[in-house]
JSON list of C-alpha atoms in Angstrom, two decimals:
[
{"chain": "A", "resi": 1, "resn": "MET", "atom": "CA", "xyz": [-32.97, 67.74, 49.27]},
{"chain": "A", "resi": 2, "resn": "LYS", "atom": "CA", "xyz": [-29.94, 68.17, 51.51]},
{"chain": "A", "resi": 3, "resn": "THR", "atom": "CA", "xyz": [-26.61, 67.20, 49.94]},
{"chain": "A", "resi": 4, "resn": "VAL", "atom": "CA", "xyz": [-24.18, 65.31, 52.19]},
{"chain": "A", "resi": 5, "resn": "SER", "atom": "CA", "xyz": [-20.60, 66.33, 51.47]},
{"chain": "A", "resi": 6, "resn": "ARG", "atom": "CA", "xyz": [-18.93, 64.33, 54.23]},
{"chain": "A", "resi": 7, "resn": "VAL", "atom": "CA", "xyz": [-19.91, 61.39, 56.42]},
{"chain": "A", "resi": 8, "resn": "ASP", "atom": "CA", "xyz": [-17.98, 60.79, 59.63]},
{"chain": "A", "resi": 9, "resn": "LYS", "atom": "CA", "xyz": [-20.48, 58.51, 61.29]},
{"chain": "A", "resi": 10, "resn": "LEU", "atom": "CA", "xyz": [-23.50, 56.54, 60.13]},
{"chain": "A", "resi": 11, "resn": "THR", "atom": "CA", "xyz": [-26.82, 57.16, 61.70]},
{"chain": "A", "resi": 12, "resn": "GLN", "atom": "CA", "xyz": [-28.76, 54.22, 63.09]},
{"chain": "A", "resi": 13, "resn": "GLU", "atom": "CA", "xyz": [-31.20, 54.57, 60.22]},
{"chain": "A", "resi": 14, "resn": "GLN", "atom": "CA", "xyz": [-28.35, 54.28, 57.71]},
{"chain": "A", "resi": 15, "resn": "LYS", "atom": "CA", "xyz": [-26.94, 51.23, 59.52]},
{"chain": "A", "resi": 16, "resn": "ASP", "atom": "CA", "xyz": [-30.34, 49.56, 59.49]},
{"chain": "A", "resi": 17, "resn": "ALA", "atom": "CA", "xyz": [-30.61, 50.16, 55.72]},
{"chain": "A", "resi": 18, "resn": "ILE", "atom": "CA", "xyz": [-27.30, 48.42, 54.90]},
{"chain": "A", "resi": 19, "resn": "PRO", "atom": "CA", "xyz": [-28.62, 44.80, 54.80]},
{"chain": "A", "resi": 20, "resn": "GLY", "atom": "CA", "xyz": [-31.32, 45.83, 52.33]},
{"chain": "A", "resi": 21, "resn": "TYR", "atom": "CA", "xyz": [-28.83, 47.50, 50.01]},
{"chain": "A", "resi": 22, "resn": "VAL", "atom": "CA", "xyz": [-26.46, 44.53, 50.29]},
{"chain": "A", "resi": 23, "resn": "LYS", "atom": "CA", "xyz": [-29.19, 42.14, 49.18]},
{"chain": "A", "resi": 24, "resn": "LYS", "atom": "CA", "xyz": [-30.36, 44.50, 46.44]},
{"chain": "A", "resi": 25, "resn": "TRP", "atom": "CA", "xyz": [-26.98, 44.81, 44.75]},
{"chain": "A", "resi": 26, "resn": "ILE", "atom": "CA", "xyz": [-26.00, 41.18, 45.21]},
{"chain": "A", "resi": 27, "resn": "ASP", "atom": "CA", "xyz": [-29.26, 40.22, 43.50]},
{"chain": "A", "resi": 28, "resn": "ILE", "atom": "CA", "xyz": [-28.53, 42.64, 40.66]},
{"chain": "A", "resi": 29, "resn": "GLY", "atom": "CA", "xyz": [-24.97, 41.37, 40.26]},
{"chain": "A", "resi": 30, "resn": "LEU", "atom": "CA", "xyz": [-25.97, 37.71, 40.23]},
{"chain": "A", "resi": 31, "resn": "ARG", "atom": "CA", "xyz": [-29.20, 38.08, 38.31]},
{"chain": "A", "resi": 32, "resn": "THR", "atom": "CA", "xyz": [-29.63, 35.43, 35.62]},
{"chain": "A", "resi": 33, "resn": "GLY", "atom": "CA", "xyz": [-33.40, 35.34, 35.49]},
{"chain": "A", "resi": 34, "resn": "GLU", "atom": "CA", "xyz": [-35.67, 35.09, 32.47]},
{"chain": "A", "resi": 35, "resn": "THR", "atom": "CA", "xyz": [-34.09, 36.76, 29.46]},
{"chain": "A", "resi": 36, "resn": "ASP", "atom": "CA", "xyz": [-36.11, 39.02, 27.19]},
{"chain": "A", "resi": 37, "resn": "TRP", "atom": "CA", "xyz": [-35.29, 37.04, 24.04]},
{"chain": "A", "resi": 38, "resn": "ASP", "atom": "CA", "xyz": [-37.68, 39.03, 21.85]},
{"chain": "A", "resi": 39, "resn": "THR", "atom": "CA", "xyz": [-35.73, 42.21, 22.56]},
{"chain": "A", "resi": 40, "resn": "PHE", "atom": "CA", "xyz": [-32.44, 40.35, 22.13]},
{"chain": "A", "resi": 41, "resn": "ASP", "atom": "CA", "xyz": [-33.44, 38.95, 18.74]},
{"chain": "A", "resi": 42, "resn": "LYS", "atom": "CA", "xyz": [-34.64, 42.36, 17.61]},
{"chain": "A", "resi": 43, "resn": "TYR", "atom": "CA", "xyz": [-31.64, 44.47, 18.56]},
{"chain": "A", "resi": 44, "resn": "MET", "atom": "CA", "xyz": [-28.62, 42.16, 18.65]},
{"chain": "A", "resi": 45, "resn": "PRO", "atom": "CA", "xyz": [-28.39, 41.90, 14.84]},
{"chain": "A", "resi": 46, "resn": "ILE", "atom": "CA", "xyz": [-28.37, 45.70, 14.77]},
{"chain": "A", "resi": 47, "resn": "CYS", "atom": "CA", "xyz": [-25.43, 45.76, 17.20]},
{"chain": "A", "resi": 48, "resn": "TYR", "atom": "CA", "xyz": [-23.51, 43.38, 14.95]},
{"chain": "A", "resi": 49, "resn": "GLU", "atom": "CA", "xyz": [-24.32, 45.50, 11.91]},
{"chain": "A", "resi": 50, "resn": "LYS", "atom": "CA", "xyz": [-23.14, 48.70, 13.62]},
{"chain": "A", "resi": 51, "resn": "ALA", "atom": "CA", "xyz": [-19.89, 46.93, 14.54]},
{"chain": "A", "resi": 52, "resn": "GLY", "atom": "CA", "xyz": [-19.40, 45.79, 10.94]},
{"chain": "A", "resi": 53, "resn": "LEU", "atom": "CA", "xyz": [-19.78, 42.13, 11.86]},
{"chain": "A", "resi": 54, "resn": "LYS", "atom": "CA", "xyz": [-21.84, 39.38, 10.26]},
{"chain": "A", "resi": 55, "resn": "TYR", "atom": "CA", "xyz": [-24.56, 38.12, 12.58]},
{"chain": "A", "resi": 56, "resn": "PRO", "atom": "CA", "xyz": [-24.19, 34.38, 13.26]},
{"chain": "A", "resi": 57, "resn": "LYS", "atom": "CA", "xyz": [-26.72, 32.03, 11.69]},
{"chain": "A", "resi": 58, "resn": "ASN", "atom": "CA", "xyz": [-26.75, 29.70, 14.70]},
{"chain": "A", "resi": 59, "resn": "VAL", "atom": "CA", "xyz": [-27.72, 31.31, 18.03]},
{"chain": "A", "resi": 60, "resn": "VAL", "atom": "CA", "xyz": [-27.80, 28.90, 20.99]},
{"chain": "A", "resi": 61, "resn": "ARG", "atom": "CA", "xyz": [-29.66, 30.16, 24.05]},
{"chain": "A", "resi": 62, "resn": "VAL", "atom": "CA", "xyz": [-28.29, 29.24, 27.49]},
{"chain": "A", "resi": 63, "resn": "SER", "atom": "CA", "xyz": [-29.50, 29.66, 31.05]},
{"chain": "A", "resi": 64, "resn": "SER", "atom": "CA", "xyz": [-26.66, 31.75, 32.50]},
{"chain": "A", "resi": 65, "resn": "PRO", "atom": "CA", "xyz": [-23.42, 33.62, 31.64]},
{"chain": "A", "resi": 66, "resn": "LEU", "atom": "CA", "xyz": [-21.39, 30.77, 33.19]},
{"chain": "A", "resi": 67, "resn": "VAL", "atom": "CA", "xyz": [-23.00, 28.18, 30.93]},
{"chain": "A", "resi": 68, "resn": "GLY", "atom": "CA", "xyz": [-22.61, 30.47, 27.93]},
{"chain": "A", "resi": 69, "resn": "ALA", "atom": "CA", "xyz": [-18.92, 31.12, 28.52]},
{"chain": "A", "resi": 70, "resn": "LEU", "atom": "CA", "xyz": [-18.10, 27.45, 29.01]},
{"chain": "A", "resi": 71, "resn": "ALA", "atom": "CA", "xyz": [-20.33, 26.15, 26.22]},
{"chain": "A", "resi": 72, "resn": "ALA", "atom": "CA", "xyz": [-18.96, 28.60, 23.64]},
{"chain": "A", "resi": 73, "resn": "SER", "atom": "CA", "xyz": [-15.35, 27.72, 24.41]},
{"chain": "A", "resi": 74, "resn": "ILE", "atom": "CA", "xyz": [-15.98, 23.97, 24.47]},
{"chain": "A", "resi": 75, "resn": "ALA", "atom": "CA", "xyz": [-18.05, 23.97, 21.28]},
{"chain": "A", "resi": 76, "resn": "GLU", "atom": "CA", "xyz": [-15.34, 25.89, 19.44]},
{"chain": "A", "resi": 77, "resn": "LEU", "atom": "CA", "xyz": [-12.66, 23.53, 20.75]},
{"chain": "A", "resi": 78, "resn": "LEU", "atom": "CA", "xyz": [-14.59, 20.42, 19.74]},
{"chain": "A", "resi": 79, "resn": "TRP", "atom": "CA", "xyz": [-15.55, 21.80, 16.35]},
{"chain": "A", "resi": 80, "resn": "LYS", "atom": "CA", "xyz": [-11.95, 22.70, 15.50]},
{"chain": "A", "resi": 81, "resn": "LYS", "atom": "CA", "xyz": [-10.57, 19.47, 16.93]},
{"chain": "A", "resi": 82, "resn": "LYS", "atom": "CA", "xyz": [-13.13, 17.20, 15.36]},
{"chain": "A", "resi": 83, "resn": "GLY", "atom": "CA", "xyz": [-14.05, 19.19, 12.27]},
{"chain": "A", "resi": 84, "resn": "GLY", "atom": "CA", "xyz": [-11.68, 17.32, 9.98]},
{"chain": "A", "resi": 85, "resn": "GLU", "atom": "CA", "xyz": [-12.78, 13.96, 11.30]},
{"chain": "A", "resi": 86, "resn": "VAL", "atom": "CA", "xyz": [-16.46, 14.84, 10.93]},
{"chain": "A", "resi": 87, "resn": "HIS", "atom": "CA", "xyz": [-16.07, 16.11, 7.37]},
{"chain": "A", "resi": 88, "resn": "GLY", "atom": "CA", "xyz": [-14.00, 13.08, 6.45]},
{"chain": "A", "resi": 89, "resn": "ALA", "atom": "CA", "xyz": [-16.46, 10.67, 8.00]},
{"chain": "A", "resi": 90, "resn": "VAL", "atom": "CA", "xyz": [-19.45, 12.38, 6.41]},
{"chain": "A", "resi": 91, "resn": "GLY", "atom": "CA", "xyz": [-17.72, 12.52, 3.03]},
{"chain": "A", "resi": 92, "resn": "GLY", "atom": "CA", "xyz": [-16.92, 8.83, 3.16]},
{"chain": "A", "resi": 93, "resn": "ALA", "atom": "CA", "xyz": [-20.42, 7.95, 4.28]},
{"chain": "A", "resi": 94, "resn": "ILE", "atom": "CA", "xyz": [-22.02, 10.01, 1.53]},
{"chain": "A", "resi": 95, "resn": "GLY", "atom": "CA", "xyz": [-19.80, 8.55, -1.18]},
{"chain": "A", "resi": 96, "resn": "GLY", "atom": "CA", "xyz": [-20.30, 4.90, -0.26]},
{"chain": "A", "resi": 97, "resn": "GLU", "atom": "CA", "xyz": [-23.99, 5.11, 0.51]},
{"chain": "A", "resi": 98, "resn": "ILE", "atom": "CA", "xyz": [-24.85, 7.06, -2.64]},
{"chain": "A", "resi": 99, "resn": "ASP", "atom": "CA", "xyz": [-23.01, 4.57, -4.85]},
{"chain": "A", "resi": 100, "resn": "ASP", "atom": "CA", "xyz": [-24.67, 1.56, -3.20]},
{"chain": "A", "resi": 101, "resn": "SER", "atom": "CA", "xyz": [-28.15, 3.10, -3.07]},
{"chain": "A", "resi": 102, "resn": "VAL", "atom": "CA", "xyz": [-28.13, 4.29, -6.67]},
{"chain": "A", "resi": 103, "resn": "ARG", "atom": "CA", "xyz": [-26.74, 0.98, -7.95]},
{"chain": "A", "resi": 104, "resn": "ASP", "atom": "CA", "xyz": [-29.35, -1.03, -6.06]},
{"chain": "A", "resi": 105, "resn": "ALA", "atom": "CA", "xyz": [-32.17, 1.28, -7.12]},
{"chain": "A", "resi": 106, "resn": "ILE", "atom": "CA", "xyz": [-31.24, 1.10, -10.79]},
{"chain": "A", "resi": 107, "resn": "SER", "atom": "CA", "xyz": [-30.65, -2.66, -10.84]},
{"chain": "A", "resi": 108, "resn": "ASN", "atom": "CA", "xyz": [-34.04, -3.33, -9.24]},
{"chain": "A", "resi": 109, "resn": "ALA", "atom": "CA", "xyz": [-35.96, -0.73, -11.22]},
{"chain": "A", "resi": 110, "resn": "ILE", "atom": "CA", "xyz": [-38.85, -2.51, -12.96]},
{"chain": "A", "resi": 111, "resn": "SER", "atom": "CA", "xyz": [-41.73, -0.08, -12.52]},
{"chain": "A", "resi": 112, "resn": "ASP", "atom": "CA", "xyz": [-42.61, 3.60, -12.28]},
{"chain": "A", "resi": 113, "resn": "SER", "atom": "CA", "xyz": [-43.10, 3.31, -8.51]},
{"chain": "A", "resi": 114, "resn": "VAL", "atom": "CA", "xyz": [-39.39, 2.64, -8.04]},
{"chain": "A", "resi": 115, "resn": "ARG", "atom": "CA", "xyz": [-38.49, 5.90, -9.76]},
{"chain": "A", "resi": 116, "resn": "ASP", "atom": "CA", "xyz": [-40.56, 7.84, -7.21]},
{"chain": "A", "resi": 117, "resn": "GLU", "atom": "CA", "xyz": [-38.80, 6.20, -4.29]},
{"chain": "A", "resi": 118, "resn": "VAL", "atom": "CA", "xyz": [-35.20, 6.66, -5.44]},
{"chain": "A", "resi": 119, "resn": "GLY", "atom": "CA", "xyz": [-34.77, 10.13, -3.98]},
{"chain": "A", "resi": 120, "resn": "ASP", "atom": "CA", "xyz": [-36.25, 9.22, -0.59]},
{"chain": "A", "resi": 121, "resn": "GLU", "atom": "CA", "xyz": [-34.24, 6.02, -0.37]},
{"chain": "A", "resi": 122, "resn": "VAL", "atom": "CA", "xyz": [-30.98, 7.78, -1.17]},
{"chain": "A", "resi": 123, "resn": "ARG", "atom": "CA", "xyz": [-31.67, 10.55, 1.31]},
{"chain": "A", "resi": 124, "resn": "ASP", "atom": "CA", "xyz": [-32.59, 8.06, 4.06]},
{"chain": "A", "resi": 125, "resn": "GLU", "atom": "CA", "xyz": [-29.49, 5.96, 3.48]},
{"chain": "A", "resi": 126, "resn": "VAL", "atom": "CA", "xyz": [-27.21, 8.98, 3.40]},
{"chain": "A", "resi": 127, "resn": "GLY", "atom": "CA", "xyz": [-28.88, 10.46, 6.47]},
{"chain": "A", "resi": 128, "resn": "ASP", "atom": "CA", "xyz": [-28.42, 7.26, 8.47]},
{"chain": "A", "resi": 129, "resn": "ALA", "atom": "CA", "xyz": [-24.80, 7.03, 7.43]},
{"chain": "A", "resi": 130, "resn": "ILE", "atom": "CA", "xyz": [-24.17, 10.64, 8.41]},
{"chain": "A", "resi": 131, "resn": "ASP", "atom": "CA", "xyz": [-25.86, 10.22, 11.77]},
{"chain": "A", "resi": 132, "resn": "GLY", "atom": "CA", "xyz": [-23.62, 7.27, 12.56]},
{"chain": "A", "resi": 133, "resn": "ALA", "atom": "CA", "xyz": [-20.49, 8.97, 11.30]},
{"chain": "A", "resi": 134, "resn": "VAL", "atom": "CA", "xyz": [-21.10, 12.16, 13.28]},
{"chain": "A", "resi": 135, "resn": "ILE", "atom": "CA", "xyz": [-21.95, 10.28, 16.46]},
{"chain": "A", "resi": 136, "resn": "ASP", "atom": "CA", "xyz": [-18.76, 8.25, 16.13]},
{"chain": "A", "resi": 137, "resn": "ALA", "atom": "CA", "xyz": [-16.70, 11.37, 15.43]},
{"chain": "A", "resi": 138, "resn": "ILE", "atom": "CA", "xyz": [-17.97, 13.73, 18.16]},
{"chain": "A", "resi": 139, "resn": "GLY", "atom": "CA", "xyz": [-20.39, 11.88, 20.44]},
{"chain": "A", "resi": 140, "resn": "GLY", "atom": "CA", "xyz": [-18.01, 10.76, 23.18]},
{"chain": "A", "resi": 141, "resn": "GLU", "atom": "CA", "xyz": [-15.93, 13.91, 22.96]},
{"chain": "A", "resi": 142, "resn": "ILE", "atom": "CA", "xyz": [-18.80, 16.15, 24.02]},
{"chain": "A", "resi": 143, "resn": "ASP", "atom": "CA", "xyz": [-19.49, 14.43, 27.32]},
{"chain": "A", "resi": 144, "resn": "ASP", "atom": "CA", "xyz": [-15.85, 13.88, 28.31]},
{"chain": "A", "resi": 145, "resn": "SER", "atom": "CA", "xyz": [-14.64, 17.32, 27.28]},
{"chain": "A", "resi": 146, "resn": "VAL", "atom": "CA", "xyz": [-17.58, 19.16, 28.79]},
{"chain": "A", "resi": 147, "resn": "ARG", "atom": "CA", "xyz": [-17.30, 17.49, 32.16]},
{"chain": "A", "resi": 148, "resn": "GLY", "atom": "CA", "xyz": [-13.53, 17.85, 32.19]},
{"chain": "A", "resi": 149, "resn": "MET", "atom": "CA", "xyz": [-13.52, 21.55, 31.37]},
{"chain": "A", "resi": 150, "resn": "VAL", "atom": "CA", "xyz": [-16.40, 22.43, 33.67]},
{"chain": "A", "resi": 151, "resn": "ARG", "atom": "CA", "xyz": [-14.73, 20.51, 36.48]},
{"chain": "A", "resi": 152, "resn": "ASP", "atom": "CA", "xyz": [-11.39, 22.28, 35.97]},
{"chain": "A", "resi": 153, "resn": "VAL", "atom": "CA", "xyz": [-12.93, 25.74, 35.71]},
{"chain": "A", "resi": 154, "resn": "ALA", "atom": "CA", "xyz": [-15.75, 25.59, 38.21]},
{"chain": "A", "resi": 155, "resn": "SER", "atom": "CA", "xyz": [-15.42, 22.83, 40.77]},
{"chain": "A", "resi": 156, "resn": "ASP", "atom": "CA", "xyz": [-12.92, 24.72, 42.92]},
{"chain": "A", "resi": 157, "resn": "THR", "atom": "CA", "xyz": [-15.08, 27.82, 43.16]},
{"chain": "A", "resi": 158, "resn": "ILE", "atom": "CA", "xyz": [-18.71, 26.63, 43.26]},
{"chain": "A", "resi": 159, "resn": "GLY", "atom": "CA", "xyz": [-20.65, 23.99, 45.13]},
{"chain": "A", "resi": 160, "resn": "VAL", "atom": "CA", "xyz": [-21.08, 20.42, 43.96]},
{"chain": "A", "resi": 161, "resn": "GLU", "atom": "CA", "xyz": [-24.77, 20.89, 43.19]},
{"chain": "A", "resi": 162, "resn": "ILE", "atom": "CA", "xyz": [-24.13, 23.96, 41.02]},
{"chain": "A", "resi": 163, "resn": "TYR", "atom": "CA", "xyz": [-21.20, 22.18, 39.33]},
{"chain": "A", "resi": 164, "resn": "ASN", "atom": "CA", "xyz": [-23.34, 19.20, 38.38]},
{"chain": "A", "resi": 165, "resn": "LYS", "atom": "CA", "xyz": [-26.15, 21.44, 37.11]},
{"chain": "A", "resi": 166, "resn": "ALA", "atom": "CA", "xyz": [-23.70, 23.51, 35.07]},
{"chain": "A", "resi": 167, "resn": "SER", "atom": "CA", "xyz": [-22.22, 20.37, 33.53]},
{"chain": "A", "resi": 168, "resn": "VAL", "atom": "CA", "xyz": [-25.62, 19.24, 32.26]},
{"chain": "A", "resi": 169, "resn": "GLU", "atom": "CA", "xyz": [-26.57, 22.67, 30.94]},
{"chain": "A", "resi": 170, "resn": "VAL", "atom": "CA", "xyz": [-23.22, 23.15, 29.21]},
{"chain": "A", "resi": 171, "resn": "ALA", "atom": "CA", "xyz": [-23.50, 19.70, 27.63]},
{"chain": "A", "resi": 172, "resn": "PHE", "atom": "CA", "xyz": [-26.93, 20.58, 26.20]},
{"chain": "A", "resi": 173, "resn": "ALA", "atom": "CA", "xyz": [-25.66, 23.92, 24.91]},
{"chain": "A", "resi": 174, "resn": "VAL", "atom": "CA", "xyz": [-22.59, 22.36, 23.28]},
{"chain": "A", "resi": 175, "resn": "GLY", "atom": "CA", "xyz": [-24.72, 19.64, 21.76]},
{"chain": "A", "resi": 176, "resn": "GLY", "atom": "CA", "xyz": [-27.06, 22.29, 20.39]},
{"chain": "A", "resi": 177, "resn": "ALA", "atom": "CA", "xyz": [-24.23, 24.30, 18.86]},
{"chain": "A", "resi": 178, "resn": "ILE", "atom": "CA", "xyz": [-22.61, 21.30, 17.19]},
{"chain": "A", "resi": 179, "resn": "GLY", "atom": "CA", "xyz": [-25.95, 19.80, 16.26]},
{"chain": "A", "resi": 180, "resn": "ARG", "atom": "CA", "xyz": [-26.86, 22.89, 14.27]},
{"chain": "A", "resi": 181, "resn": "GLY", "atom": "CA", "xyz": [-23.58, 22.61, 12.43]},
{"chain": "A", "resi": 182, "resn": "VAL", "atom": "CA", "xyz": [-24.41, 19.01, 11.58]},
{"chain": "A", "resi": 183, "resn": "ASP", "atom": "CA", "xyz": [-27.90, 20.08, 10.48]},
{"chain": "A", "resi": 184, "resn": "ALA", "atom": "CA", "xyz": [-26.25, 22.40, 7.96]},
{"chain": "A", "resi": 185, "resn": "VAL", "atom": "CA", "xyz": [-24.37, 19.43, 6.53]},
{"chain": "A", "resi": 186, "resn": "SER", "atom": "CA", "xyz": [-27.59, 17.42, 6.43]},
{"chain": "A", "resi": 187, "resn": "SER", "atom": "CA", "xyz": [-29.22, 20.18, 4.37]},
{"chain": "A", "resi": 188, "resn": "GLU", "atom": "CA", "xyz": [-26.45, 19.85, 1.83]},
{"chain": "A", "resi": 189, "resn": "VAL", "atom": "CA", "xyz": [-27.07, 16.10, 1.76]},
{"chain": "A", "resi": 190, "resn": "ASP", "atom": "CA", "xyz": [-30.75, 16.70, 1.00]},
{"chain": "A", "resi": 191, "resn": "ALA", "atom": "CA", "xyz": [-29.66, 18.82, -1.96]},
{"chain": "A", "resi": 192, "resn": "VAL", "atom": "CA", "xyz": [-27.40, 16.02, -3.16]},
{"chain": "A", "resi": 193, "resn": "GLY", "atom": "CA", "xyz": [-30.28, 13.58, -2.84]},
{"chain": "A", "resi": 194, "resn": "GLY", "atom": "CA", "xyz": [-32.43, 15.81, -5.02]},
{"chain": "A", "resi": 195, "resn": "GLU", "atom": "CA", "xyz": [-29.78, 15.97, -7.71]},
{"chain": "A", "resi": 196, "resn": "ILE", "atom": "CA", "xyz": [-29.41, 12.19, -7.64]},
{"chain": "A", "resi": 197, "resn": "GLU", "atom": "CA", "xyz": [-33.16, 11.73, -7.95]},
{"chain": "A", "resi": 198, "resn": "GLY", "atom": "CA", "xyz": [-33.20, 13.94, -11.01]},
{"chain": "A", "resi": 199, "resn": "ALA", "atom": "CA", "xyz": [-30.17, 12.25, -12.53]},
{"chain": "A", "resi": 200, "resn": "VAL", "atom": "CA", "xyz": [-31.34, 8.66, -12.14]},
{"chain": "A", "resi": 201, "resn": "GLY", "atom": "CA", "xyz": [-35.10, 9.19, -12.31]},
{"chain": "A", "resi": 202, "resn": "GLY", "atom": "CA", "xyz": [-35.21, 9.04, -16.11]},
{"chain": "A", "resi": 203, "resn": "PRO", "atom": "CA", "xyz": [-33.07, 5.91, -16.52]},
{"chain": "A", "resi": 204, "resn": "VAL", "atom": "CA", "xyz": [-34.96, 4.13, -13.74]},
{"chain": "A", "resi": 205, "resn": "GLY", "atom": "CA", "xyz": [-38.31, 4.95, -15.28]},
{"chain": "A", "resi": 206, "resn": "ASP", "atom": "CA", "xyz": [-37.17, 3.77, -18.71]},
{"chain": "A", "resi": 207, "resn": "ALA", "atom": "CA", "xyz": [-35.90, 0.53, -17.18]}
]
């Protein structure tokens, strides 16, 4: 194969090939097609381990680098901003609902069937209270903050259609990230419910 050391003028064949190369490398640069998640899940933890980092428990998949960059920043902002309010709201909800549920369960305990239902009732009451508290604490913030940040970052550089699509995708990604954090709290609540069931099960049965 002949090596070209200097080019002073393109041949017609080279000129004709330019559009094809332009399209090829633009497609490569902008490619955000289907991700090989199996390979990602297999090797990404290894990359973290080699870097001496702990692999995150919550991995939220997104449709493009743009959505990922925006969603990660917004989720972190909301979690830090609203974390105290969420924990406070959840703590208050757990405390009040557990007291009320346990008191009612014990006072109305007249048969063995009540004892079996105490744990479920407590967990349901606590879960409903947490759902309401979390929604009140972060629900509106997600939509407003997501749209505001996406608009500021992207609306000047991309089309309206892409902007609107990105807003929706980022909102879903942020909701997923925060939702998994809330799920972790809910798991702790389930554990609390189990302890309550064990603690009050005997007295309720005896009553």
